[in-house]
Short mmCIF file of C-alpha atoms in Angstrom, two decimals:
data_model
loop_
_atom_site.label_atom_id
_atom_site.label_comp_id
_atom_site.label_asym_id
_atom_site.label_seq_id
_atom_site.Cartn_x
_atom_site.Cartn_y
_atom_site.Cartn_z
CA MET J 1339 -17.89 2.37 31.43
CA GLU J 1340 -16.82 1.58 35.13
CA GLU J 1341 -19.57 -1.44 35.44
CA ALA J 1342 -17.73 -3.11 31.69
CA LYS J 1343 -14.56 -2.85 33.31
CA LEU J 1344 -15.48 -4.59 36.44
CA LYS J 1345 -16.24 -7.89 34.11
CA THR J 1346 -14.14 -10.57 34.34
CA PHE J 1347 -15.28 -12.37 31.07
CA ILE J 1348 -16.63 -10.57 28.17
CA THR J 1349 -18.68 -11.95 25.36
CA SER J 1350 -17.96 -11.64 21.28
CA ASP J 1351 -21.49 -9.39 21.25
CA GLU J 1352 -20.64 -7.44 24.13
CA LEU J 1353 -17.24 -6.48 22.81
CA ALA J 1354 -18.67 -6.01 19.10
CA ASN J 1355 -21.01 -2.76 20.78
CA HIS J 1356 -17.32 -1.67 21.24
CA LYS J 1357 -16.63 -0.50 17.36
CA LYS J 1358 -16.79 3.14 17.06
CA ALA J 1359 -15.23 6.56 18.21
CA GLY J 1360 -14.97 7.26 21.58
CA ASP J 1361 -15.02 3.26 22.61
CA LEU J 1362 -12.66 1.27 20.78
CA TRP J 1363 -12.38 -2.25 22.60
CA ILE J 1364 -10.15 -5.24 20.12
CA SER J 1365 -9.63 -8.62 21.60
CA ILE J 1366 -5.52 -10.15 21.25
CA GLN J 1367 -5.00 -13.80 22.69
CA GLY J 1368 -8.71 -13.81 24.13
CA LYS J 1369 -7.95 -10.93 26.33
CA VAL J 1370 -9.88 -7.56 25.98
CA TYR J 1371 -8.08 -4.37 25.99
CA ASP J 1372 -10.05 -0.85 25.94
CA VAL J 1373 -7.81 1.30 23.18
CA THR J 1374 -10.36 3.86 22.92
CA ASN J 1375 -7.74 6.43 24.55
CA TRP J 1376 -4.13 4.75 22.84
CA ALA J 1377 -6.14 5.79 19.02
CA GLU J 1378 -4.94 8.71 19.16
CA ARG J 1379 -1.58 7.73 20.23
CA HIS J 1380 -1.27 5.23 18.04
CA PRO J 1381 1.59 5.23 15.24
CA GLY J 1382 0.09 3.51 12.60
CA GLY J 1383 -2.90 5.72 13.57
CA GLU J 1384 -6.69 5.83 14.56
CA LEU J 1385 -7.94 4.44 11.27
CA PRO J 1386 -6.99 0.19 11.75
CA LEU J 1387 -8.48 0.41 15.07
CA LEU J 1388 -12.00 2.05 14.30
CA ASN J 1389 -11.82 -0.37 11.57
CA LEU J 1390 -11.17 -3.62 13.35
CA ALA J 1391 -12.82 -2.34 16.73
CA GLY J 1392 -15.36 -4.99 18.51
CA GLN J 1393 -13.64 -8.34 17.36
CA ASP J 1394 -10.63 -10.57 17.80
CA VAL J 1395 -7.22 -9.17 15.89
CA THR J 1396 -4.58 -11.78 17.41
CA ASP J 1397 -3.66 -12.10 13.88
CA THR J 1398 -3.46 -8.37 12.79
CA PHE J 1399 -1.70 -7.73 15.37
CA ILE J 1400 0.71 -10.56 15.02
CA ALA J 1401 1.36 -8.91 11.57
CA PHE J 1402 2.63 -5.33 12.11
CA HIS J 1403 4.05 -5.15 15.63
CA PRO J 1404 7.05 -6.21 17.02
CA LYS J 1405 7.93 -7.89 20.12
CA SER J 1406 8.28 -5.35 22.29
CA ALA J 1407 4.94 -3.99 21.41
CA TRP J 1408 2.78 -7.29 23.51
CA GLN J 1409 4.52 -5.46 27.09
CA HIS J 1410 2.49 -2.39 26.82
CA LEU J 1411 -1.04 -4.12 26.41
CA ASP J 1412 -1.18 -4.89 30.22
CA GLN J 1413 -2.49 -1.19 30.91
CA PHE J 1414 -5.14 -1.27 28.30
CA PHE J 1415 -6.63 -4.76 30.32
CA VAL J 1416 -10.17 -4.52 30.68
CA GLY J 1417 -11.79 -8.77 31.17
CA TYR J 1418 -10.88 -11.97 28.84
CA LEU J 1419 -12.93 -12.53 26.01
CA GLN J 1420 -15.60 -15.54 27.37
CA ASP J 1421 -16.42 -17.78 23.89
CA TYR J 1422 -12.63 -17.33 21.95
CA SER J 1423 -11.60 -19.45 19.59
CA ILE J 1424 -8.97 -19.82 17.47
CA SER J 1425 -9.18 -21.25 13.58
CA GLU J 1426 -7.08 -23.79 12.18
CA VAL J 1427 -5.86 -21.17 9.93
CA SER J 1428 -4.87 -19.21 12.42
CA LYS J 1429 -3.15 -21.79 14.35
CA ASP J 1430 -0.19 -21.97 11.49
CA TYR J 1431 0.10 -18.67 10.97
CA ARG J 1432 0.74 -17.98 14.42
CA ARG J 1433 3.18 -20.97 14.68
CA LEU J 1434 4.56 -19.82 10.58
CA SER J 1435 5.44 -16.14 12.51
CA ASN J 1436 7.21 -17.41 15.79
CA GLU J 1437 9.40 -19.65 14.10
CA PHE J 1438 10.84 -16.14 11.98
CA THR J 1439 10.40 -15.13 14.94
CA ARG J 1440 12.87 -17.96 16.62
CA LEU J 1441 14.79 -17.44 13.77
CA GLY J 1442 15.70 -13.88 13.59
CA LEU J 1443 14.36 -12.92 11.09
CA PHE J 1444 11.95 -9.77 11.40
CA GLU J 1445 15.49 -8.42 12.25
CA LYS J 1446 17.47 -9.69 9.87
CA LYS J 1447 18.22 -7.03 7.48
CA GLY J 1448 20.75 -7.71 5.06
CA HIS J 1449 23.33 -5.88 3.16
CA GLY J 1450 20.32 -4.62 0.55
CA ILE J 1451 19.18 -1.44 1.87
CA PHE J 1452 23.02 -0.65 2.06
CA PHE J 1453 23.99 -1.46 -1.98
CA SER J 1454 20.31 0.42 -2.65
CA LEU J 1455 21.32 3.86 -0.91
CA CYS J 1456 24.97 3.57 -2.98
CA CYS J 1457 23.06 2.88 -6.33
CA MET J 1458 21.43 5.29 -5.58
CA ILE J 1459 23.79 7.91 -4.69
CA SER J 1460 25.94 6.79 -7.91
CA LEU J 1461 22.36 7.43 -10.38
CA PHE J 1462 21.91 11.04 -8.85
CA ILE J 1463 25.60 11.56 -9.22
CA LEU J 1464 25.18 10.44 -12.97
CA ILE J 1465 21.91 12.51 -13.37
CA PHE J 1466 23.10 15.27 -12.72
CA THR J 1467 26.63 15.40 -14.38
CA GLY J 1468 25.08 13.73 -17.83
CA VAL J 1469 22.22 16.60 -17.37
CA VAL J 1470 24.94 19.88 -16.04
CA MET J 1471 27.77 18.90 -18.34
CA SER J 1472 26.13 16.95 -21.80
CA ASN J 1473 24.81 19.06 -25.05
CA ASN J 1474 23.82 16.07 -25.84
CA SER J 1475 20.15 14.92 -25.74
CA TRP J 1476 20.00 11.48 -25.95
CA ILE J 1477 21.95 11.62 -23.02
CA HIS J 1478 19.56 13.79 -21.25
CA VAL J 1479 16.59 11.80 -22.49
CA PHE J 1480 18.85 8.38 -21.19
CA CYS J 1481 19.05 10.00 -17.70
CA ALA J 1482 15.88 11.22 -17.68
CA ALA J 1483 15.18 7.85 -17.83
CA LEU J 1484 17.33 7.17 -15.29
CA LEU J 1485 15.79 9.50 -12.53
CA GLY J 1486 12.36 7.31 -13.30
CA VAL J 1487 14.54 4.20 -11.85
CA LEU J 1488 16.12 6.43 -9.27
CA TRP J 1489 12.07 7.44 -7.98
CA MET J 1490 11.52 3.15 -7.99
CA GLN J 1491 14.54 2.26 -5.95
CA SER J 1492 13.60 5.41 -3.64
CA GLY J 1493 9.92 4.10 -3.12
CA PHE J 1494 11.25 1.21 -2.32
CA ILE J 1495 13.13 1.94 0.27
CA GLY J 1496 10.16 4.30 1.91
CA HIS J 1497 7.64 1.56 1.88
CA ASP J 1498 10.71 -1.46 3.72
CA SER J 1499 11.14 1.36 6.17
CA GLY J 1500 7.79 2.54 6.35
CA HIS J 1501 7.19 -1.74 7.42
CA TYR J 1502 10.21 -2.25 9.53
CA ASN J 1503 13.16 -0.24 10.61
CA VAL J 1504 15.64 -0.74 7.57
CA MET J 1505 18.41 1.02 9.52
CA LEU J 1506 19.87 0.98 12.83
CA SER J 1507 17.82 3.01 15.36
CA PRO J 1508 13.76 4.38 15.07
CA GLY J 1509 15.47 7.71 14.62
CA LEU J 1510 17.65 7.71 11.54
CA ASN J 1511 14.54 4.91 9.99
CA LYS J 1512 12.83 8.44 10.20
CA ILE J 1513 14.88 10.41 8.76
CA SER J 1514 15.52 7.54 5.94
CA GLN J 1515 11.74 8.11 5.23
CA ILE J 1516 11.47 11.84 4.81
CA LEU J 1517 14.93 11.39 2.71
CA ALA J 1518 13.43 8.49 0.55
CA GLY J 1519 9.87 9.17 0.57
CA ASN J 1520 10.13 13.47 0.65
CA CYS J 1521 13.16 14.63 -0.37
CA VAL J 1522 14.24 12.69 -3.85
CA THR J 1523 10.80 11.68 -5.11
CA GLY J 1524 8.74 14.18 -4.01
CA ILE J 1525 5.33 12.29 -2.57
CA SER J 1526 5.28 13.05 1.06
CA ILE J 1527 5.65 9.26 4.01
CA GLY J 1528 3.19 10.56 6.19
CA TRP J 1529 0.42 10.22 3.49
CA TRP J 1530 2.25 6.55 1.34
CA LYS J 1531 1.65 5.26 5.80
CA TRP J 1532 -2.00 6.94 5.77
CA THR J 1533 -2.90 5.32 2.35
CA HIS J 1534 -0.40 1.97 2.84
CA THR J 1535 -1.39 0.70 6.89
CA ALA J 1536 -5.53 1.19 5.54
CA HIS J 1537 -4.42 -0.94 2.52
CA HIS J 1538 -3.18 -3.79 4.54
CA ILE J 1539 -5.64 -3.48 6.80
CA ALA J 1540 -8.45 -3.75 4.04
CA VAL J 1541 -6.55 -5.22 1.32
CA ASN J 1542 -9.01 -5.33 -2.24
CA SER J 1543 -12.34 -4.08 0.05
CA LEU J 1544 -13.54 -2.22 -2.59
CA ASP J 1545 -15.41 0.89 0.25
CA HIS J 1546 -11.81 0.56 2.59
CA ASP J 1547 -9.12 0.05 0.39
CA PRO J 1548 -7.85 3.39 -1.01
CA ASP J 1549 -5.42 1.46 -3.67
CA LEU J 1550 -9.04 0.65 -5.09
CA GLN J 1551 -10.94 4.18 -4.78
CA HIS J 1552 -9.80 5.18 -8.15
CA VAL J 1553 -12.88 6.68 -9.69
CA PRO J 1554 -13.93 8.18 -12.53
CA PHE J 1555 -9.94 7.40 -14.38
CA LEU J 1556 -10.33 3.41 -13.11
CA ALA J 1557 -12.79 0.66 -11.98
CA VAL J 1558 -11.45 -3.03 -10.73
CA SER J 1559 -15.41 -4.50 -10.29
CA SER J 1560 -18.71 -2.62 -11.62
CA GLU J 1561 -19.74 -2.85 -8.08
CA ILE J 1562 -18.18 -0.36 -7.75
CA PHE J 1563 -20.51 1.26 -10.39
CA ASP J 1564 -23.44 1.85 -7.75
CA SER J 1565 -21.04 5.17 -6.02
CA LEU J 1566 -19.50 3.22 -2.64
CA THR J 1567 -18.44 5.73 -0.18
CA SER J 1568 -15.81 5.38 0.57
CA CYS J 1569 -14.72 4.91 4.39
CA PHE J 1570 -11.17 5.99 3.89
CA TYR J 1571 -11.95 8.85 2.57
CA GLY J 1572 -15.25 10.02 3.67
CA ARG J 1573 -17.33 11.13 0.69
CA LYS J 1574 -19.54 8.90 -1.64
CA MET J 1575 -17.95 8.29 -5.44
CA ASN J 1576 -20.21 9.05 -7.86
CA PHE J 1577 -20.12 7.28 -10.93
CA ASP J 1578 -21.66 9.76 -13.14
CA ALA J 1579 -21.30 10.47 -17.18
CA ALA J 1580 -17.44 11.42 -17.09
CA ALA J 1581 -16.52 7.77 -14.83
CA ARG J 1582 -18.62 6.14 -17.19
CA PHE J 1583 -16.77 7.41 -20.07
CA LEU J 1584 -13.48 7.01 -18.68
CA VAL J 1585 -13.85 3.51 -17.43
CA SER J 1586 -15.27 2.10 -20.15
CA TYR J 1587 -11.75 2.61 -22.07
CA GLN J 1588 -9.92 1.63 -19.01
CA HIS J 1589 -7.89 -1.32 -20.81
CA TRP J 1590 -6.18 1.53 -23.29
CA THR J 1591 -5.89 4.13 -21.43
CA PHE J 1592 -4.32 2.55 -17.87
CA TYR J 1593 -0.76 2.85 -19.53
CA PRO J 1594 -1.05 5.97 -20.42
CA VAL J 1595 -1.94 6.96 -16.62
CA MET J 1596 -0.06 5.10 -15.28
CA ALA J 1597 3.23 6.60 -16.39
CA PHE J 1598 1.94 10.35 -15.34
CA ALA J 1599 0.31 8.81 -12.13
CA ARG J 1600 3.44 10.62 -10.23
CA ILE J 1601 1.16 13.82 -10.39
CA ASN J 1602 -1.33 12.38 -8.37
CA LEU J 1603 1.10 11.76 -6.02
CA PHE J 1604 2.30 15.32 -5.88
CA ALA J 1605 -1.10 16.50 -5.50
CA GLN J 1606 -2.25 14.26 -2.72
CA SER J 1607 0.84 14.28 -0.87
CA PHE J 1608 0.13 18.44 -0.18
CA MET J 1609 -3.32 17.83 0.47
CA LEU J 1610 -2.49 15.87 3.17
CA LEU J 1611 0.32 18.51 4.74
CA LEU J 1612 -1.74 21.02 4.15
CA SER J 1613 -5.16 19.87 6.34
CA LYS J 1614 -6.06 20.05 9.93
CA ARG J 1615 -5.34 16.68 9.52
CA HIS J 1616 -3.07 15.33 12.46
CA VAL J 1617 0.46 15.03 10.66
CA PRO J 1618 3.40 13.44 12.51
CA ASN J 1619 6.00 15.14 12.09
CA ARG J 1620 4.51 17.83 9.28
CA LYS J 1621 7.36 20.34 9.39
CA MET J 1622 10.13 18.16 7.98
CA GLU J 1623 7.61 16.67 5.98
CA LEU J 1624 7.55 19.96 4.23
CA LEU J 1625 10.80 21.02 3.90
CA GLY J 1626 11.57 17.40 3.30
CA MET J 1627 9.12 18.46 0.04
CA MET J 1628 10.94 21.94 -0.62
CA VAL J 1629 13.89 19.83 -0.57
CA PHE J 1630 12.53 17.92 -3.74
CA TRP J 1631 10.96 20.60 -5.45
CA GLY J 1632 14.23 22.85 -5.16
CA TRP J 1633 16.66 20.13 -6.27
CA PHE J 1634 14.56 19.19 -9.84
CA SER J 1635 13.69 22.61 -10.69
CA LEU J 1636 17.38 23.22 -10.68
CA LEU J 1637 18.06 19.52 -12.48
CA ILE J 1638 15.82 20.94 -15.38
CA SER J 1639 16.35 24.23 -15.38
CA TYR J 1640 19.90 23.23 -16.43
CA LEU J 1641 18.32 21.00 -19.96
CA PRO J 1642 18.56 23.96 -22.91
CA ASN J 1643 15.04 24.74 -24.15
CA PHE J 1644 11.07 24.17 -23.32
CA GLY J 1645 11.23 20.72 -25.77
CA GLU J 1646 14.03 19.58 -23.65
CA ARG J 1647 12.61 19.91 -20.11
CA VAL J 1648 8.89 18.32 -21.88
CA VAL J 1649 10.61 15.25 -22.46
CA PHE J 1650 13.09 15.12 -19.73
CA VAL J 1651 9.82 14.98 -16.99
CA ALA J 1652 7.57 12.64 -19.67
CA VAL J 1653 10.16 10.13 -19.75
CA SER J 1654 11.28 10.14 -15.83
CA PHE J 1655 7.38 10.28 -15.35
CA ALA J 1656 6.57 6.95 -17.94
CA VAL J 1657 9.66 5.20 -16.34
CA SER J 1658 8.36 5.71 -12.91
CA GLY J 1659 5.39 4.72 -13.46
CA MET J 1660 6.54 1.38 -14.22
CA GLN J 1661 6.25 1.36 -10.23
CA HIS J 1662 2.87 2.15 -10.50
CA VAL J 1663 1.88 -0.35 -13.08
CA GLN J 1664 4.09 -2.87 -10.05
CA PHE J 1665 2.00 -1.83 -7.38
CA CYS J 1666 -1.78 -2.92 -9.64
CA LEU J 1667 -0.87 -6.12 -11.10
CA ASN J 1668 -0.87 -7.23 -7.31
CA HIS J 1669 -4.28 -6.82 -6.84
CA PHE J 1670 -6.77 -5.32 -9.41
CA SER J 1671 -6.95 -8.99 -10.63
CA ALA J 1672 -7.52 -10.84 -7.41
CA ASP J 1673 -10.64 -10.52 -5.88
CA VAL J 1674 -12.09 -7.87 -4.14
CA TYR J 1675 -15.04 -7.57 -1.75
CA ILE J 1676 -17.50 -4.97 0.24
CA GLY J 1677 -16.94 -3.89 3.56
CA GLY J 1678 -15.41 -3.54 6.36
CA PRO J 1679 -11.77 -6.47 7.46
CA ARG J 1680 -12.44 -9.26 10.02
CA ALA J 1681 -9.73 -9.78 11.52
CA ASN J 1682 -10.98 -13.67 12.03
CA ASP J 1683 -10.11 -14.08 7.98
CA TRP J 1684 -6.74 -12.28 8.33
CA PHE J 1685 -4.81 -14.73 6.72
CA GLU J 1686 -7.18 -15.43 3.93
CA LYS J 1687 -8.27 -12.13 3.62
CA GLN J 1688 -4.38 -11.61 2.29
CA THR J 1689 -4.25 -14.36 0.46
CA LYS J 1690 -7.47 -13.93 -1.72
CA GLY J 1691 -6.27 -10.71 -2.00
CA SER J 1692 -2.70 -10.31 -3.41
CA ILE J 1693 -1.46 -12.06 -6.36
CA ASP J 1694 2.40 -12.24 -6.62
CA ILE J 1695 4.69 -11.91 -9.41
CA ALA J 1696 7.14 -15.30 -10.52
CA CYS J 1697 10.63 -13.85 -11.81
CA SER J 1698 14.12 -14.63 -10.83
CA ARG J 1699 16.41 -13.74 -8.79
CA TRP J 1700 17.78 -11.15 -10.61
CA MET J 1701 15.04 -9.39 -11.02
CA ASP J 1702 14.77 -8.51 -7.46
CA TRP J 1703 15.82 -5.87 -7.97
CA PHE J 1704 13.21 -4.22 -10.16
CA HIS J 1705 10.04 -5.25 -8.37
CA GLY J 1706 11.89 -3.96 -5.01
CA GLY J 1707 10.85 -8.16 -3.36
CA LEU J 1708 6.81 -6.57 -3.79
CA GLN J 1709 6.28 -9.28 -6.33
CA PHE J 1710 6.31 -11.78 -3.30
CA GLN J 1711 3.05 -9.66 -2.86
CA VAL J 1712 1.31 -12.62 -0.47
CA GLU J 1713 4.04 -13.05 1.95
CA HIS J 1714 5.15 -9.85 2.28
CA HIS J 1715 1.24 -8.99 3.26
CA LEU J 1716 0.78 -11.64 5.81
CA PHE J 1717 4.55 -11.44 7.23
CA PRO J 1718 4.98 -6.77 6.64
CA ARG J 1719 7.50 -6.55 8.99
CA LEU J 1720 9.94 -9.03 7.42
CA PRO J 1721 12.75 -7.45 5.44
CA ARG J 1722 12.59 -8.38 1.93
CA CYS J 1723 15.66 -10.24 1.35
CA HIS J 1724 13.73 -12.94 3.04
CA LEU J 1725 10.74 -13.15 1.01
CA ARG J 1726 12.10 -15.60 -1.75
CA LYS J 1727 12.71 -17.67 1.54
CA ILE J 1728 9.26 -18.19 2.86
CA SER J 1729 7.59 -18.44 0.01
CA PRO J 1730 7.78 -22.03 -0.49
CA LEU J 1731 5.73 -22.19 3.28
CA VAL J 1732 3.71 -20.01 2.96
CA LYS J 1733 2.20 -21.70 -0.53
CA GLY J 1734 2.43 -25.02 0.87
CA LEU J 1735 0.21 -23.44 4.72
CA CYS J 1736 -2.34 -21.98 1.37
CA GLU J 1737 -2.82 -25.37 -0.46
CA LYS J 1738 -2.68 -27.28 3.35
CA HIS J 1739 -6.17 -25.05 4.05
CA GLY J 1740 -7.14 -24.79 0.31
CA LEU J 1741 -6.40 -20.85 0.12
CA PRO J 1742 -5.24 -19.19 -3.32
CA TYR J 1743 -1.70 -18.27 -3.94
CA THR J 1744 -1.47 -16.73 -7.09
CA SER J 1745 1.60 -16.80 -8.90
CA VAL J 1746 2.64 -15.71 -12.59
CA SER J 1747 4.62 -14.30 -14.62
CA PHE J 1748 5.39 -10.43 -14.95
CA PHE J 1749 3.66 -10.18 -18.70
CA ASP J 1750 0.89 -13.04 -17.82
CA ALA J 1751 0.21 -10.19 -14.53
CA ASN J 1752 -0.75 -7.63 -16.35
CA ARG J 1753 -2.75 -9.73 -19.27
CA LYS J 1754 -4.82 -10.53 -16.60
CA THR J 1755 -5.15 -7.03 -14.95
CA ILE J 1756 -6.19 -5.56 -19.14
CA ALA J 1757 -8.79 -8.71 -18.43
CA THR J 1758 -10.01 -7.65 -15.55
CA LEU J 1759 -10.58 -4.26 -15.95
CA ARG J 1760 -11.58 -4.70 -19.68
CA ALA J 1761 -14.79 -6.61 -18.48
CA ALA J 1762 -15.44 -3.56 -16.32
CA ALA J 1763 -14.81 -1.78 -19.42
CA LEU J 1764 -17.00 -3.23 -21.30
CA GLN J 1765 -20.07 -2.98 -18.20
CA ALA J 1766 -19.87 0.30 -17.75
CA ARG J 1767 -20.77 0.52 -22.00
CA ASP J 1768 -23.61 -0.77 -21.18
CA LEU J 1769 -26.62 2.24 -21.76
CA GLY J 1770 -29.47 0.90 -19.13
CA LEU J 1771 -26.57 1.68 -16.27
CA PRO J 1772 -29.14 4.29 -14.77
CA VAL J 1773 -25.86 7.45 -14.44
CA PRO J 1774 -26.41 10.59 -15.42
CA LYS J 1775 -27.47 11.15 -19.42
CA ASN J 1776 -24.33 13.16 -20.65
CA LEU J 1777 -24.80 14.36 -25.25
CA VAL J 1778 -21.56 13.64 -26.33
CA TRP J 1779 -21.69 9.97 -24.03
CA GLU J 1780 -24.50 9.84 -26.25
CA ALA J 1781 -23.36 10.67 -28.99
CA VAL J 1782 -20.41 8.51 -28.99
CA ASN J 1783 -21.93 5.63 -27.90
CA THR J 1784 -24.99 5.30 -29.98
CA HIS J 1785 -24.97 2.20 -32.41
CA GLY J 1786 -27.22 1.98 -35.72
#
């Protein structure tokens, strides 16, 4: 190791040898850094470094790190990358990022978050007032729908605060994450950051992106039928007879599954917080979860009977389920691949794996800025108030380099997603697929 550090120049082949736990090297703008000892303290977690080590990560570093992060790199310097080169796409991407930095767009957050917080507080008061003060069942159902909207807006704020400071200081931003995530929606912000970072790093990789790993309920590609191993969860995604049965009807069950997807997020949050995995601010997160279940249980208790409570929960979950649908529309029908992320095609992977939703400006509140998914994936630190402004520049860059820039209406995005799910479902119905036999499956699907 010491001899390697004394070398002035390092080839790409040599760099590629340092990509395992306990030996992590990366290259940024032609300089090579040993980040082995930094991995455990990396704010974004160890996983991005494990996935990207052994290669040049300049574009990824630019996308996720503020200008202040560059000053910390020198302490990890070990040499220069001898055969460093930059693609034309990367050159243009970096120029565009530098221009946004020069204009101060990454720091100009606008007043959208403030207005969102005011609306959320108003909704919270209105919901409690409607449930506690009224005996009308329809008003209770209306309040349940409003709660679903509240959860959606809180989710957008939690998402934004995970990418950049939505508050005046990092400390206040951390508090806003716990409030928006754990306290209001009941979802661990630590769990979200863990999975969402992996999603951004390896967007639409079937074995690395957790947002595409929904077996046994959903499968966006027949390649998942080979029981791929999830590099994120560290386990095999078994495509057995039960999975084949469920996937075979996924184009019919997609919306019902999304309506109650929140239950899975509750479970995943507690599984992470109660696990042995390192979770920053674990106690604060658990306290936030208790706050959520406290006020939510109290709200439910004011409803007059069991039937209304069931309806209230179902309606609130179903309305907030629209947000889960939105997330799927942005990626399910885009290009997928198998394998780890390659930093030298960062721009290409983000554009091929993401889909924009074309909508009027007045619908921005509904999508939370994520309708500009291509722009968001290329510039994840950019506040949502700027995404509409930069979309023509991103589209122009894609056209210049012959890359896809997919932008469709909300209706067409749903249609494309269902078509993708249906195509995989029909392939799953092929009785010739070598999966374990299931007598129920064979009886239901026997023809003639």
